[in-house]
XYZ file of C-alpha atoms in Angstrom:
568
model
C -20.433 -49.187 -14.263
C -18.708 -45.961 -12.090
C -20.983 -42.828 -13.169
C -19.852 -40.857 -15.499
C -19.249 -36.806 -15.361
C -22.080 -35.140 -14.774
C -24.560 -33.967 -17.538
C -27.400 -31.970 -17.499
C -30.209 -33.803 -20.096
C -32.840 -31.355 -21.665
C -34.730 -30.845 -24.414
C -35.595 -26.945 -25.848
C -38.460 -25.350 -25.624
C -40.592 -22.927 -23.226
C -42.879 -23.222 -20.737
C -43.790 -26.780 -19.814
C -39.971 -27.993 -20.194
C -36.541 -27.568 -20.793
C -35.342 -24.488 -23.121
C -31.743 -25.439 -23.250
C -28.573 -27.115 -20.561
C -28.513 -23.931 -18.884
C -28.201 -22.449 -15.635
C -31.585 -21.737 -14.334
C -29.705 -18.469 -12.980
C -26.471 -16.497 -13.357
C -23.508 -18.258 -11.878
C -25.501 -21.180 -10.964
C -23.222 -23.756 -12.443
C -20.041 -24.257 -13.890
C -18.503 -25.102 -17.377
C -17.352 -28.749 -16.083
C -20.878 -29.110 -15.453
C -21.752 -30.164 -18.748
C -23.985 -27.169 -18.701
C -23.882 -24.604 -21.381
C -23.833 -21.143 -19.820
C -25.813 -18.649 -19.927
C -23.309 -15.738 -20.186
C -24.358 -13.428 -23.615
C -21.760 -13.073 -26.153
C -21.789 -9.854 -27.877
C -24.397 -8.581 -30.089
C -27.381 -11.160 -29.613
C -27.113 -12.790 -26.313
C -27.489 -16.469 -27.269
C -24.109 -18.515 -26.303
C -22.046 -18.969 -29.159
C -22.314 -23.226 -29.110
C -26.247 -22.788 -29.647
C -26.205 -20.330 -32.364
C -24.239 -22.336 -34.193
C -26.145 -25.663 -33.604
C -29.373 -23.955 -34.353
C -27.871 -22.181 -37.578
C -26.765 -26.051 -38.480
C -29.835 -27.376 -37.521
C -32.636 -24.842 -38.780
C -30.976 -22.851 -41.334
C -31.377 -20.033 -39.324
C -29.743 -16.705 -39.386
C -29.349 -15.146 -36.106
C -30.854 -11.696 -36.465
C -31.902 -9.328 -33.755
C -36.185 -9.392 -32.954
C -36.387 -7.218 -30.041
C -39.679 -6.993 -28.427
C -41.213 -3.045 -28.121
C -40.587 -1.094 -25.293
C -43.289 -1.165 -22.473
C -44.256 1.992 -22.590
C -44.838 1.318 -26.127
C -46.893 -1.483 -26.001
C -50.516 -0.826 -27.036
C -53.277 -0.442 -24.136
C -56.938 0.838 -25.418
C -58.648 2.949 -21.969
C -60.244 1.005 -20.122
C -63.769 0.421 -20.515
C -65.029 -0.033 -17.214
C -68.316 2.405 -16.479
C -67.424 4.562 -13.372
C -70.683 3.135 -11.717
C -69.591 -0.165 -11.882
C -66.006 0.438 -10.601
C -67.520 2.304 -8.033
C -69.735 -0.792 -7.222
C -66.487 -2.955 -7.338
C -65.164 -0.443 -4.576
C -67.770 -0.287 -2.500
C -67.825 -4.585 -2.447
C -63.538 -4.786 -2.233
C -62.158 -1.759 -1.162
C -61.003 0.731 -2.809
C -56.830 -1.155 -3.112
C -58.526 -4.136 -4.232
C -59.836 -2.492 -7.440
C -56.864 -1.734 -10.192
C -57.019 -0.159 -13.262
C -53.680 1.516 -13.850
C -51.621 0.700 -16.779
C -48.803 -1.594 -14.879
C -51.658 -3.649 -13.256
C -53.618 -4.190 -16.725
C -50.259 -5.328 -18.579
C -49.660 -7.145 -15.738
C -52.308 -9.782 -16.440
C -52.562 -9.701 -19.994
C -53.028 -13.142 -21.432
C -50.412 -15.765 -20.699
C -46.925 -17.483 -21.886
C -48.089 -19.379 -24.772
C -45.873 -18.595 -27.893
C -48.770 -16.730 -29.763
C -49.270 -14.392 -26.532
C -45.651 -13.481 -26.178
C -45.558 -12.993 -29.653
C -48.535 -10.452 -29.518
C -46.979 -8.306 -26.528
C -43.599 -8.546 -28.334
C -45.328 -6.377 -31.002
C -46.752 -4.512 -29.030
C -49.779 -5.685 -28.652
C -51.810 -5.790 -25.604
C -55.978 -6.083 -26.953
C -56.180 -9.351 -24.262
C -55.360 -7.196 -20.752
C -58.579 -6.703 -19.032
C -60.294 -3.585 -18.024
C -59.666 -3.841 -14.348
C -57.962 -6.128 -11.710
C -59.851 -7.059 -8.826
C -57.937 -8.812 -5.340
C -60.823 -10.455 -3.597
C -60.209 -12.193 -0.057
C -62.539 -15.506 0.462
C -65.322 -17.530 -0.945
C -68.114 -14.583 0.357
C -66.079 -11.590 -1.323
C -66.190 -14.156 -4.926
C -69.360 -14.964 -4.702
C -70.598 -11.518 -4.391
C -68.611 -10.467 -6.852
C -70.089 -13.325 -9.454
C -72.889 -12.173 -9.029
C -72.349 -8.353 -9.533
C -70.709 -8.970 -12.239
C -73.610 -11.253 -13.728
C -76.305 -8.438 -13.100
C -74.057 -5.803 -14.672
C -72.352 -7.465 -17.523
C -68.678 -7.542 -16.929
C -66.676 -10.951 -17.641
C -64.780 -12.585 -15.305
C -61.492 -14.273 -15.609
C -59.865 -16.019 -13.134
C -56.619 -15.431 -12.755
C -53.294 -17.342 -11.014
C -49.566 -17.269 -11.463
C -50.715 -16.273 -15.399
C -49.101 -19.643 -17.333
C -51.543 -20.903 -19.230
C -49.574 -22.081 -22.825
C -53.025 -22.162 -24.622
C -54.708 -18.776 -24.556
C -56.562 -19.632 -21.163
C -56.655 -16.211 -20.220
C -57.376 -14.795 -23.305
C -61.104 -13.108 -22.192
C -62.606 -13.214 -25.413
C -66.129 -12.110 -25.439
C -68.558 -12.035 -28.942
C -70.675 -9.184 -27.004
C -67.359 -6.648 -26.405
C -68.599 -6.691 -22.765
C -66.054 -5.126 -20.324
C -63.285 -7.849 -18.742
C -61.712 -7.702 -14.987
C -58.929 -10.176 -14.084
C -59.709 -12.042 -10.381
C -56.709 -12.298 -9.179
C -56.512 -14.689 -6.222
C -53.050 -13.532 -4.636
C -55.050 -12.445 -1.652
C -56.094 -15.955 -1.145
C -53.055 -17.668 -0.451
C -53.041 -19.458 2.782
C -53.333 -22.841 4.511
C -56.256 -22.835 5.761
C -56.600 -26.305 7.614
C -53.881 -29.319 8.127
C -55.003 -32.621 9.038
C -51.999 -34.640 9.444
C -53.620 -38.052 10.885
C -55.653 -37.743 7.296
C -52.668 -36.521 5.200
C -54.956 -33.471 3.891
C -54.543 -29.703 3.830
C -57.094 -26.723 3.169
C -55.414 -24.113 0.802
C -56.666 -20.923 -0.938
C -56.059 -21.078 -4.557
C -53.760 -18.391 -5.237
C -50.609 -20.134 -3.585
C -48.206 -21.248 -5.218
C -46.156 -24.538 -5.011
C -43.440 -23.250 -3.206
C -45.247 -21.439 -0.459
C -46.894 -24.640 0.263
C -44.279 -26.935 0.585
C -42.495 -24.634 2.682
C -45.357 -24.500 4.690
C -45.910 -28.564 5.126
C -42.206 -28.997 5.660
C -42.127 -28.984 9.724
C -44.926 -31.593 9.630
C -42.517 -33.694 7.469
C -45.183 -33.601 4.688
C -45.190 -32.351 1.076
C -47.747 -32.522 -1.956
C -44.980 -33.461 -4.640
C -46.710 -31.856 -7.516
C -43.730 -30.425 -9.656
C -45.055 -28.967 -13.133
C -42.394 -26.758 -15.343
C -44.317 -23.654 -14.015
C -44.484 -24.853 -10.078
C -42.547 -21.533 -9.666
C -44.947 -18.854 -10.317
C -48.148 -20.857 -10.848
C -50.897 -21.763 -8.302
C -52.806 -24.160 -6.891
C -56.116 -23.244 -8.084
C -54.688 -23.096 -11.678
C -53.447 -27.075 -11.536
C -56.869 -27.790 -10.158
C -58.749 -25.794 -12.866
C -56.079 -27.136 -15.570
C -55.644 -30.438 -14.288
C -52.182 -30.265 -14.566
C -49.735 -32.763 -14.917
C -46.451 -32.152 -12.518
C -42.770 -33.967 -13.146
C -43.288 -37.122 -10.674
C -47.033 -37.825 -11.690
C -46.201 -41.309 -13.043
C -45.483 -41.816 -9.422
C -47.192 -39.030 -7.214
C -50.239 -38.630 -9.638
C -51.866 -35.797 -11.124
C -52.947 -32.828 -9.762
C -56.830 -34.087 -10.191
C -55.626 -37.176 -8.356
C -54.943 -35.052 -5.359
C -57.411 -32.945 -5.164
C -60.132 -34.657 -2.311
C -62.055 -31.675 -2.508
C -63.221 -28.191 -3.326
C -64.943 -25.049 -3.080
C -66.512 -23.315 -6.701
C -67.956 -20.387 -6.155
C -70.387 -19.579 -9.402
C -73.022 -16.967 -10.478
C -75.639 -19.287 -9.175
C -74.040 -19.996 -6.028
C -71.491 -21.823 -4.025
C -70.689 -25.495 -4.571
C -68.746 -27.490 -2.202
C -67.598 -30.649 -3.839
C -65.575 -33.851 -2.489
C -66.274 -35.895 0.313
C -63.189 -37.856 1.426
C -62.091 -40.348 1.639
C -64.363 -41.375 -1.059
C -68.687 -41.489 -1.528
C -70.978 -43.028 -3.814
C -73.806 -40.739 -3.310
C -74.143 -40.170 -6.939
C -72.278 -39.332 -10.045
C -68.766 -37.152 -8.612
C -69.612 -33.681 -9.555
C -65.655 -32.843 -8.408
C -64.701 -33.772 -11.721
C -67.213 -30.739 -13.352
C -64.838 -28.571 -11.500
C -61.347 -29.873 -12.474
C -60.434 -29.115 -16.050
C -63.223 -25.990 -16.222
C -60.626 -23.756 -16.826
C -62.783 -20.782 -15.155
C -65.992 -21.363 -16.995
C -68.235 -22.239 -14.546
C -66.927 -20.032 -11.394
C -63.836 -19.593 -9.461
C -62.507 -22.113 -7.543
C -61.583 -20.435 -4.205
C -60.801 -23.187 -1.698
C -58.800 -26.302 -2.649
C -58.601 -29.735 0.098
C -55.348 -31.478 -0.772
C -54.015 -35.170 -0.709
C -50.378 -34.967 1.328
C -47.789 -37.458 1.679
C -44.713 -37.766 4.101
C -41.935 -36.210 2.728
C -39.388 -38.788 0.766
C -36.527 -40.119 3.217
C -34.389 -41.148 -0.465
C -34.491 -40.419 -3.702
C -32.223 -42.064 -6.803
C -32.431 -40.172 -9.895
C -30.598 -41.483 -13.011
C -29.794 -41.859 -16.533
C -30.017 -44.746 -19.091
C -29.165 -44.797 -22.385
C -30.988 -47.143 -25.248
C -30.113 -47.612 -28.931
C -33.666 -46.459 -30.295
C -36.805 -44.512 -29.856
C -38.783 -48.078 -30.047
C -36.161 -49.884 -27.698
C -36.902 -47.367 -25.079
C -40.545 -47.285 -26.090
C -41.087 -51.196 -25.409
C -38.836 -51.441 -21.912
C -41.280 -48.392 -20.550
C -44.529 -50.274 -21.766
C -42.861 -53.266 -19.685
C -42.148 -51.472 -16.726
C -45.963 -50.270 -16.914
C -46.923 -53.662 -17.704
C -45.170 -54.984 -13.935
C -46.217 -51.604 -12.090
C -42.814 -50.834 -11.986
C -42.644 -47.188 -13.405
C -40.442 -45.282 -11.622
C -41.733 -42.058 -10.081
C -39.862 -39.568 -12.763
C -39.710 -41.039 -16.715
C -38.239 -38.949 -19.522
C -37.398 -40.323 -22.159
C -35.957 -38.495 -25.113
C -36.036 -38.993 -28.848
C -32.779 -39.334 -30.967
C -33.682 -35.782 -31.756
C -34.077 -33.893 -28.910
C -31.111 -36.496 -27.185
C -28.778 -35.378 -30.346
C -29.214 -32.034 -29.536
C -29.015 -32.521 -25.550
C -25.341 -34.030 -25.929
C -24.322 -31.895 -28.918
C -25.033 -28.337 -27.206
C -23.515 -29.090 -23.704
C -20.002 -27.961 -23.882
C -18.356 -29.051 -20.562
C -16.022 -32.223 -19.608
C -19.506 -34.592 -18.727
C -21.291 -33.997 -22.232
C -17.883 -35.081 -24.031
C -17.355 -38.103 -21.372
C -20.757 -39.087 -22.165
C -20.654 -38.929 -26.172
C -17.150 -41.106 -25.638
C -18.838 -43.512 -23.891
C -21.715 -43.932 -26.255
C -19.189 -44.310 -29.413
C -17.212 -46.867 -27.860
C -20.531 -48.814 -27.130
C -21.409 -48.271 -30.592
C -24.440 -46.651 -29.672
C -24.045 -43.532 -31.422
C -26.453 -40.789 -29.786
C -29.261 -43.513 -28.676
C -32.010 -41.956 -26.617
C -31.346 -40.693 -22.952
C -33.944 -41.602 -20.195
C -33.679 -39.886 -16.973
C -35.415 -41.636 -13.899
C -36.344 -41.073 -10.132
C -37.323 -43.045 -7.313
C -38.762 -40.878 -3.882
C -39.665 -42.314 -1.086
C -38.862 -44.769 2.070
C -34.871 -46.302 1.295
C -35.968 -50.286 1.428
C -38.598 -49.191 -1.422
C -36.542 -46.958 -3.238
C -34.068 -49.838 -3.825
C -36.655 -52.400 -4.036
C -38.515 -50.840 -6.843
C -35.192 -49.049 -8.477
C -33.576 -52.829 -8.453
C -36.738 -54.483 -10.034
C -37.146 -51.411 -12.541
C -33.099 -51.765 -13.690
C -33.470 -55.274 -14.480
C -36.650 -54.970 -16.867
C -33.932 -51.370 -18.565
C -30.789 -54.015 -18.570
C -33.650 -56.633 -20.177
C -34.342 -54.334 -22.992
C -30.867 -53.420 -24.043
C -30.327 -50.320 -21.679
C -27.026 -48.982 -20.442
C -26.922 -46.997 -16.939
C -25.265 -43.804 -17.622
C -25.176 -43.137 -13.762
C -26.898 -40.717 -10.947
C -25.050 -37.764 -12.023
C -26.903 -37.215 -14.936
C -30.160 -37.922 -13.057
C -28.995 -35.338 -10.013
C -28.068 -32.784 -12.674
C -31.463 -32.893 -14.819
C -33.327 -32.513 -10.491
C -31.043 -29.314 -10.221
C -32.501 -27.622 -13.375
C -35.449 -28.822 -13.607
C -37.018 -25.800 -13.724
C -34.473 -23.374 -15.210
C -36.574 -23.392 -19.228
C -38.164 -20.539 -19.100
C -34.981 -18.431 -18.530
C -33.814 -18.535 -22.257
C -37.042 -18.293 -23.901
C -36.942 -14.640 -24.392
C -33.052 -14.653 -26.029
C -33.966 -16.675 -28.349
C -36.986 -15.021 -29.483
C -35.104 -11.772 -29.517
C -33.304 -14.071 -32.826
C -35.812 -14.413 -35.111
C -36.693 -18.052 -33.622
C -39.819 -20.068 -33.351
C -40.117 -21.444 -30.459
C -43.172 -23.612 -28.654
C -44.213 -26.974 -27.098
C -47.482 -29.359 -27.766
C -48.302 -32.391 -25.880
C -50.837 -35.436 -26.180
C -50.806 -38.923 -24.959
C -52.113 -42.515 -26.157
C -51.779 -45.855 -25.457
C -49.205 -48.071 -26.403
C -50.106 -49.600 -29.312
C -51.156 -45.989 -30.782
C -48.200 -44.451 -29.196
C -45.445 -45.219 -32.083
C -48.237 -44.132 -34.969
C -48.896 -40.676 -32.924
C -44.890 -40.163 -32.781
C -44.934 -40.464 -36.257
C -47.756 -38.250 -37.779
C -47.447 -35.120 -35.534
C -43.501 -34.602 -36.414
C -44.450 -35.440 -39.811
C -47.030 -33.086 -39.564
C -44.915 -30.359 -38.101
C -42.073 -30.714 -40.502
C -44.717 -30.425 -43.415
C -45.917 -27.478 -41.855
C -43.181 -25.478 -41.208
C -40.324 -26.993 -44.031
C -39.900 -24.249 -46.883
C -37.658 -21.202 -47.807
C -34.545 -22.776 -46.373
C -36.306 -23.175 -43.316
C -35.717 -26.779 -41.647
C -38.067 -27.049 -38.336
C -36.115 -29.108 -35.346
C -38.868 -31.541 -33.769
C -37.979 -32.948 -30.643
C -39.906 -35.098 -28.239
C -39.930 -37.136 -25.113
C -42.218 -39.113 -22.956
C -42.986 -37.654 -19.994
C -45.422 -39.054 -17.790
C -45.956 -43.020 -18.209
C -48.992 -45.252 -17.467
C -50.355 -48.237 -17.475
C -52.264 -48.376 -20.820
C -49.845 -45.526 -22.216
C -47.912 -42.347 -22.165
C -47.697 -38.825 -22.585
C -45.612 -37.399 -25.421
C -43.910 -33.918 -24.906
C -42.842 -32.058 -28.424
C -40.140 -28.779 -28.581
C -40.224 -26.910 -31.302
C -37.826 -24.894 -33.126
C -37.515 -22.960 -36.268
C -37.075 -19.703 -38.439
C -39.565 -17.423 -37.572
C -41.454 -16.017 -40.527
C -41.015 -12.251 -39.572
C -43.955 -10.954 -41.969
C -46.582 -13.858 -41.004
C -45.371 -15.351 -37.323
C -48.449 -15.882 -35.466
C -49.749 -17.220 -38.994
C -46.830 -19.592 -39.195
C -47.685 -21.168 -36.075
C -51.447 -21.496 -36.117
C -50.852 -23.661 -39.578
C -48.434 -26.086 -38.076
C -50.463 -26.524 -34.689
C -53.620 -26.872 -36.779
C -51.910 -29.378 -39.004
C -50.296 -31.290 -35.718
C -53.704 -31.357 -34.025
C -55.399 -32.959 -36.639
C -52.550 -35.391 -37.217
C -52.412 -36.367 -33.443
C -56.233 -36.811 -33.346
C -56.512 -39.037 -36.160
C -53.910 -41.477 -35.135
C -55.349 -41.981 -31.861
C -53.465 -39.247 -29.412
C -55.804 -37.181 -26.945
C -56.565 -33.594 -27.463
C -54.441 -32.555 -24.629
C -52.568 -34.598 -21.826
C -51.873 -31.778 -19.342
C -51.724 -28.002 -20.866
C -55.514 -27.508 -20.975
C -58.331 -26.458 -23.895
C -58.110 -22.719 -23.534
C -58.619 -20.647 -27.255
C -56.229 -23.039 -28.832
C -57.297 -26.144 -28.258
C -61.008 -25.881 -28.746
C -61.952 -26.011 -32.122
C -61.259 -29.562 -31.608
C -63.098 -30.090 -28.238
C -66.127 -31.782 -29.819
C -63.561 -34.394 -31.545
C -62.521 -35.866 -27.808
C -65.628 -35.638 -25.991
C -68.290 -35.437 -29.018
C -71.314 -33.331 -29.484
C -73.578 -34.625 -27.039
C -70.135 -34.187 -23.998
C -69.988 -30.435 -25.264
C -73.706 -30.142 -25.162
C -73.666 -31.238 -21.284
C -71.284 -28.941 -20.329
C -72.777 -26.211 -22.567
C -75.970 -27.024 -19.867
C -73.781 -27.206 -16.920
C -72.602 -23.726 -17.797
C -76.054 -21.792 -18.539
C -77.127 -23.370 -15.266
C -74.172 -21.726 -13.145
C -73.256 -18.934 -15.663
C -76.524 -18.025 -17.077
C -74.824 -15.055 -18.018
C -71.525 -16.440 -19.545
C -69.386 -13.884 -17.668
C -67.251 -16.828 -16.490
C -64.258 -16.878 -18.988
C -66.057 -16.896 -22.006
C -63.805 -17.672 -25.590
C -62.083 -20.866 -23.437
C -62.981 -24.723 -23.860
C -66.366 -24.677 -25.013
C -66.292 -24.129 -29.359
C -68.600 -21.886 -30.490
C-alpha cells in the first residue's frame, strides 16, 4: 500500500526514550507533521492537546511545580583540606582543579527522576567537593593513587546521564568527593582502517566521533537516547545499549579493548581480534560503573558507513501478535537492525496526542481495517542496498505472516528525525506536578509475556490511589535471539508532600515483580544506587563476593565510586 502521511511514533518518558511527538527543537517541524509542537500555551507551558490527554488519562490537575532558583539551590562548603587541593594542583595544574560553585552544581548527580527531583528542591548534598580535568592514563593514575593515600573518593565522571544514581558518591566514612571529569580526554587517538578499529579517550562523545570517522567512510553506529551529551567511556563502563543494537550490537560488543587505570595500577585489557589466554578480564571492566578505576582509553570496533537505510512502520492487532512475529524473525536471524515495538498503551497515546494531518490519516486507516489502535512497530535496515532489500524483503514476509499491516517509510523516517528529541519536554512537565520516569529489563521469550504482565501490574498497584490513575506504557526495544528487552514510560500525579517516596515504592514494587517472573535486573541503564539492593538476586552471593575481591585488590581503599553496584 502507498505510505501514508507522515507520523512521528513515540512513547513518553525521559532520558532513555521518547518524552512526547515533539520537535526535538523550536521550529524544527511543522503541524502537518503529525508532530505535536512544542510552542507553550499560556500559564504552564505544556501544549494544550497533552494537558488534556494526560488530565484524561491520569486524573491529573495541571498545577505549576517550578524548580528553585540556582542561586537557591543548597551547596554545603566544600570540604576539601587546603593541603590536599594544593596536592591536586601541584599534580594538574592549577585550571584543572575546580571548586567554585557553577563547577560543583555542574556535576551533581545525574538525570534519573529522583536526582532531578532533589535539585528541583533545591537540593544539591550529591555535588562533589572538587572537579578535577586530568589529561591521559599517567595524570589518572597518579591521581588514583593520591587520592588512595589521602582519602578522597573518586567518581568518574562523563556527559553526567546516568538514570540510576551512578554518580551519586555516596560514602559511609563522609570522606571528601572530587568529580574526574574526562572532557580533557577526548580525542582519537589511533585509526586502523584495514582492521576497522579506532583508539579514543573516554570523554568523547558520540557525535565528535562520528564526525571524526566520517572522511574514512566509517562510523561506530552506537545510538543510545543520550548519544548527545554522553561519552564513550560511560557506554563502556555502563554497557549501554544504543537504538540499532539488535543489529549493530552493544556497546560491550564493540569494545576490542581497553585501558583501566586503578589504585593498584594500570590494566590494559583486550587483545584483538580475539585470545584464549585465559578467562577475558575485559569483561571486569565493562559494566564497573567506576568501581574499580577509570577507564581512560577505549579501542573501538568500526564499520563502513551504511550506503541505504529503510526505516518503517507496521501495525499489528495485539501486544502478543507483535510479540510472536518478533520471536519469529529472531528465530530466522532476520531482526531488522532497529525494532520498537509499542504496547496498545503507549501506541494509544502515540496516535491520540499527535495533532497534525498524518496522526488523523493514520487512525482512519486503522478504523477502516478494523484494527482499532493495534500496536505500532517501527523498523530499520542500514547497510549495503542488495542486503538492505534482501533482509527487509525476507523480514516483511515473516510481519505480513503474522497479521501485520505496513503503515509505510514515513512513519519510520519521522521516528529517525526525532529520535533523540525526549529529553526536551522532561522539564515542562515536571514543572506540572507530573511523575515522570522509565525502567527497563529483558527476558526470553517464553518469560517475556509473564514479565509484561507483573511489572505494569506492579506499577499500577503502586502508584493507583487518591484519584491518581498511573499511565504504563512499554515497548520492546532491542530484540534477540532467545529474547528481548522491554522499555516502560511512566506517568502520573506527583505526590507533592512524599515524591521521591512515591517513586522508590513503585520501583521497589516493579523490581521485585520483574525479578520474580524471570526479567533481568537491568538490560542497559546500569546498577548504580538504585538498582543494587537487588544485585545479589542476578548474580548471587558468591558473583558479589568476587567482585567485592576484585575491588579490595584494585581499590584497597574504596575511593573508586563507592555507594554504586556493589550492596552493602
Amino acid at each position: 500500500m502507498a505510505d501514508l502521511p507522515e507520523l512521528t511514533v513515540q512513547g513518553w518518558g525521559p532520558s532513555g526514550d521518547r518524552v512526547a511527538t515533539v520537535a526535538a527543537r523550536e521550529g524544527a517541524v511543522s503541524p502537518d507533521d503529525g508532530v505535536l509542537e512544542l510552542a507553550p500555551d499560556a500559564g504552564d507551558g505544556l501544549p494544550r492537546a497533552a494537558r488534556k490527554l494526560l488530565a484524561r488519562e491520569l486524573g491529573w490537575t495541571p498545577r505549576p511545580t517550578p524548580p528553585v532558583p540556582v542561586r537557591e539551590i543548597r551547596l554545603a562548603p566544600s570540604r576539601l583540606p587546603a593541603d590536599v587541593r594544593a596536592r591536586f594542583v601541584a599534580l594538574l595544574g592549577e585550571d584543572a582543579v575546580l571548586d567554585d560553585r557553577a563547577a560543583r552544581l555542574g556535576h551533581a548527580g545525574g538525570k534519573s527522576y529522583l536526582d532531578l527531583l532533589r535539585r528541583r528542591g533545591g537540593d544539591a548534598s550529591d555535588a562533589p567537593d572538587a572537579v578535577l580535568l586530568p589529561d591521559g592514563t599517567e595524570q589518572v593514575a597518579a591521581l588514583l593513587r593520591t587520592c588512595g593515600d589521602l582519602g578522597v573518593v573518586v567518581v568518574p565522571f562523563g556527559g553526567g546521564t546516568s538514570v540510576v544514581g551512578g554518580l551519586a558518591g555516596t560514602d559511609a566514612d563522609d570522606r571528601p568527593v572530587v568529580a574526574v571529569d574526562l572532557r580533557r580526554m577526548a580525542d582519537v587517538r589511533a585509526l586502523d582502517v584495514p582492521s576497522a578499529l579506532v583508539t579514543v579517550g573516554p570523554g568523547m562523545r558520540g557525535p565528535a566521533l562520528e564526525e571524526a570517522l566520517a572522511p574514512e567512510g566509517l562510523t561506530l553506529g552506537h545510538l543510545p537516547q543520550s548519544w548527545e551529551f554522553a561519552t564513550l567511556g560511560g557506554y563502556a563502563a555502563t554497557r549501554s545499549a544504543g537504538q540499532s543494537s539488535t543489529g549493530v550490537g552493544r556497546f560491550d560488543d564493540l569494545v576490542a579493548g581497553l585501558t583501566l587505570a586503578t589504585p593498584s595500577g594500570v590494566l590494559e585489557l583486550g587483545r584483538p581480534p580475539a585470545s584464549a589466554a585465559g578467562p577475558d578480564l575485559l569483561g571486569l571492566a565493562l559494566g564497573s560503573e567506576g568501581t574499580l578505576g577509570v577507564i581512560t582509553e577505549l579501542r573501538l570496533r568500526v564499520r563502513p558507513r551504511p550506503r541505504s537505510s529503510h526505516y518503517e512502520g507496521w501495525s499489528f492487532r495485539s501486544w502478543a501478535a507483535g510479540l510472536a512475529a518478533l520471536q519469529r524473525l529472531a528465530r530466522h536471524d532476520l531482526l531488522p537492525d532497529v525494532v520498537r515495538l509499542s504496547d496498545p498503551d503507549e501506541t494509544r497515546v502515540s496516535l491520540r496526542q499527535s495533532g497534525g494531518l498524518g496522526a488523523r490519516a493514520l487512525r482512519g486507516t486503522l478504523r477502516a481495517r478494523r484494527r482499532g489502535d493495534g500496536c505500532l512497530l517501527v523498523v530499520g535496515w542500514e547497510g549495503l542496498p542488495t542486503i538492505v532489500r534482501a533482509r527487509r524483503s525476507a523480514a516483511s514476509s515473516v510481519l505480513r505472516d503474522g497479521g501485520a499491516v505496513r503503515l509505510g517509510s514515513r512513519v519510520g523516517r519521522s521516528w529517525v528525525r526525532h529520535r533523540f528529541a525526549a529529553p526536551y519536554l522532561r522539564d515542562r512537565l515536571l514543572d506540572n506536578g507530573l511523575l515522570v520516569e522509565t525502567l527497563e529489563t529483558a527476558a526470553t521469550w517464553s518469560a517475556l509475556p509473564g514479565v509484561y504482565d507483573a511489572v505494569r501490574r506492579a506499577l499500577r498497584g503502586a502508584l493507583t490511589g487518591s484519584g491518581r490513575r498511573p499511565l504504563v506504557m512499554t515497548h520492546v526495544s532491542h530484540g534477540y535471539p532467545t529474547g528481548a528487552s522491554l522499555y516502560l514510560t511512566v506517568l502520573a500525579d506527583r505526590d507533592d508532600d512524599l515524591p521521591i517516596q512515591q517513586w522508590l515504592t513503585a520501583k521497589r514494587a516493579a523490581t521485585d515483580a520483574l525479578l520474580a517472573a524471570g526479567g533481568t535486573l537491568t538490560h542497559h541503564h546500569g546498577v548504580g544506587v538504585d538498582h543494587r539492593p537487588w544485585l545479589a538476586q542476578e548474580i548471587g552471593p558468591l558473583g558479589v563476593d568476587l567482585l567485592r575481591t576484585v575491588r579490595s585488590r584494585l581499590d584497597p581503599q574504596g575511593i573508586c565510586n563507592p555507594g554504586v553496584l556493589l550492596p552493602d
